[in-house]
Amino acid sequence: MSATEIVIRRPDDWHLHLRDASMMAAVVPFSSADFGRAIIMPNTLPPVTTLNQAIKYREDIKKAVPGEHSFEPLMTLYLTEMSTPEDIGSAAQNGIIKAVKLYPAGATTNSESGVKDWQKVLPVLEEMAKIGLPLLVHGEVTDADVDIFDREELFIDTVLSPLRQKIPELRIVMEHVTTDTGVNYVMSSDSNLAATITAHHLIINRNAYLAGGIKPHYYCLPVAKREKHRLALRKAATSGDAKFFFGSDSAPHLDGLKECDCGCAGIFTSINALGCITTVFEQEGKLENLEKFVSLNGPEFYGLPANSSKTRLYKTSRPIRFPEKIQTSGGTVTVFNPLFAIYWQVDNRVEE
Ligand code: DOR
Ligand code: ZN
């Protein structure tokens, strides 16, 4: 399909980092401009481990949403080895908790309180399977002797597969899948397993941060892999397959914390993610499946209705200019540069 205008249900972002304080104030308006809802990651400092923390965090996020935007934060809890089935079960009774996030300890930003031994959290996972609360996994093993490019595959073999055999009823999202192995595994599994895909993993491969000099603003976790993996992700995302939906993993860090001896992982995309994704679908000749990926497949997995409002995307004659950096009161944050021009303008003021 080639088109210059496309109207879709308002998109959602099924994996988003909003941080807190001044960073939150600076980044929330970009997400709430283009997305109706977002699954909010709980890896703040301290992490969001209790219902009360989630309620407070949600209120703070809502306060940062500009009055003219409509945006619903969908909250998650951070799973630790101290989490109990009773706590998670009773938290889930409050409708604001939509999922629980499993970070293997040491896998990424603020994952120190994460899970070292997944057998220890089995009682919580069994309770979640019982009440239908999805588990969101950061699918990488963290053993220091495992090559960083093999971490996703090993996670599937040593954690995800055995876990799914043990608790087949547990609904699981493999967050930010990055390999052809991951894509094939999700495709060949039953409907209790789905995956989110980011905009940046559809656009960059490992050359982006390693070739021609170290480029910290293309460094994220899981790291972008070889070209064949990027192509597999593009095929899955644009296929319309209900198991794949958009999760930006937009993860802002101050530039000073990325441009240093031990830079943080994370790419800030919420400002241009929808334009990037639409361009990818256009490049693949699959604009007819865009709505499934960004607006329909996610709510279907979570058992929520799709947004009733609509978004119009139309092609402009000149490339849309996004800032290279945004300002926060703590410093600047670099915006993802897809290295191609974006001509797709987002118009949220569509008549019902
Ligand atoms: O690149 C990443 N940044 N990957 C993650 O899993 C976490 C995120 C963050 O919070 O900075
Ligand atoms: Zn993330």
PDB file of N, CA and C and ligand atoms in Angstrom, residues 17 19 43 103 108-109 138 176 220-221 249 251 253 265-266, ligand 1:
ATOM      1  N   HIS A  17       9.671   4.385  29.527  1.00  0.00           N
ATOM      2  CA  HIS A  17      10.322   4.886  30.750  1.00  0.00           C
ATOM      3  C   HIS A  17      10.073   6.387  30.856  1.00  0.00           C
ATOM      4  N   ARG A  19      10.770   7.996  34.014  1.00  0.00           N
ATOM      5  CA  ARG A  19      11.612   8.500  35.122  1.00  0.00           C
ATOM      6  C   ARG A  19      10.760   9.273  36.130  1.00  0.00           C
ATOM      7  N   ASN A  43      11.259   0.872  36.773  1.00  0.00           N
ATOM      8  CA  ASN A  43      12.666   0.885  37.224  1.00  0.00           C
ATOM      9  C   ASN A  43      13.154   2.281  37.579  1.00  0.00           C
ATOM     10  N   TYR A 103      13.003  -7.911  35.861  1.00  0.00           N
ATOM     11  CA  TYR A 103      14.360  -7.573  35.421  1.00  0.00           C
ATOM     12  C   TYR A 103      15.302  -8.597  36.031  1.00  0.00           C
ATOM     13  N   THR A 108      20.159  -4.176  33.476  1.00  0.00           N
ATOM     14  CA  THR A 108      20.070  -2.849  32.863  1.00  0.00           C
ATOM     15  C   THR A 108      19.907  -1.776  33.928  1.00  0.00           C
ATOM     16  N   THR A 109      19.495  -0.572  33.510  1.00  0.00           N
ATOM     17  CA  THR A 109      19.336   0.561  34.410  1.00  0.00           C
ATOM     18  C   THR A 109      18.472   0.199  35.628  1.00  0.00           C
ATOM     19  N   HIS A 138      12.400  -8.672  30.794  1.00  0.00           N
ATOM     20  CA  HIS A 138      13.602  -8.188  30.113  1.00  0.00           C
ATOM     21  C   HIS A 138      14.373  -9.464  29.798  1.00  0.00           C
ATOM     22  N   HIS A 176      10.986  -5.740  24.171  1.00  0.00           N
ATOM     23  CA  HIS A 176      12.033  -5.336  23.216  1.00  0.00           C
ATOM     24  C   HIS A 176      12.822  -6.517  22.662  1.00  0.00           C
ATOM     25  N   CYS A 220      21.814   0.893  23.732  1.00  0.00           N
ATOM     26  CA  CYS A 220      20.660   0.562  24.571  1.00  0.00           C
ATOM     27  C   CYS A 220      20.787  -0.906  24.941  1.00  0.00           C
ATOM     28  N   LEU A 221      19.903  -1.367  25.790  1.00  0.00           N
ATOM     29  CA  LEU A 221      19.864  -2.791  26.141  1.00  0.00           C
ATOM     30  C   LEU A 221      18.455  -3.331  25.936  1.00  0.00           C
ATOM     31  N   ASP A 249      10.254   1.616  24.397  1.00  0.00           N
ATOM     32  CA  ASP A 249      11.415   1.567  25.297  1.00  0.00           C
ATOM     33  C   ASP A 249      12.163   2.890  25.264  1.00  0.00           C
ATOM     34  N   ALA A 251      13.921   5.673  26.597  1.00  0.00           N
ATOM     35  CA  ALA A 251      14.599   5.616  27.903  1.00  0.00           C
ATOM     36  C   ALA A 251      15.570   6.789  28.023  1.00  0.00           C
ATOM     37  N   HIS A 253      18.159   9.502  29.203  1.00  0.00           N
ATOM     38  CA  HIS A 253      19.246   9.733  30.170  1.00  0.00           C
ATOM     39  C   HIS A 253      19.856  11.077  29.828  1.00  0.00           C
ATOM     40  N   ALA A 265      22.627   2.889  29.324  1.00  0.00           N
ATOM     41  CA  ALA A 265      21.912   2.318  28.177  1.00  0.00           C
ATOM     42  C   ALA A 265      20.548   2.977  28.056  1.00  0.00           C
ATOM     43  N   GLY A 266      20.165   3.330  26.851  1.00  0.00           N
ATOM     44  CA  GLY A 266      18.825   3.874  26.656  1.00  0.00           C
ATOM     45  C   GLY A 266      18.825   4.864  25.518  1.00  0.00           C
TER      46      GLY A 266
HETATM   47  O1  DOR B   1      18.352   0.645  27.017  1.00  0.00           O
HETATM   48  C1  DOR B   1      17.656   0.451  28.004  1.00  0.00           C
HETATM   49  N1  DOR B   1      17.361   1.451  28.875  1.00  0.00           N
HETATM   50  N2  DOR B   1      17.186  -0.778  28.232  1.00  0.00           N
HETATM   51  C2  DOR B   1      16.541  -1.090  29.364  1.00  0.00           C
HETATM   52  O2  DOR B   1      16.187  -2.217  29.517  1.00  0.00           O
HETATM   53  C3  DOR B   1      16.333  -0.071  30.414  1.00  0.00           C
HETATM   54  C4  DOR B   1      16.388   1.274  29.878  1.00  0.00           C
HETATM   55  C5  DOR B   1      16.511   2.335  30.968  1.00  0.00           C
HETATM   56  O3  DOR B   1      15.747   2.291  31.909  1.00  0.00           O
HETATM   57  O4  DOR B   1      17.380   3.196  30.835  1.00  0.00           O
END
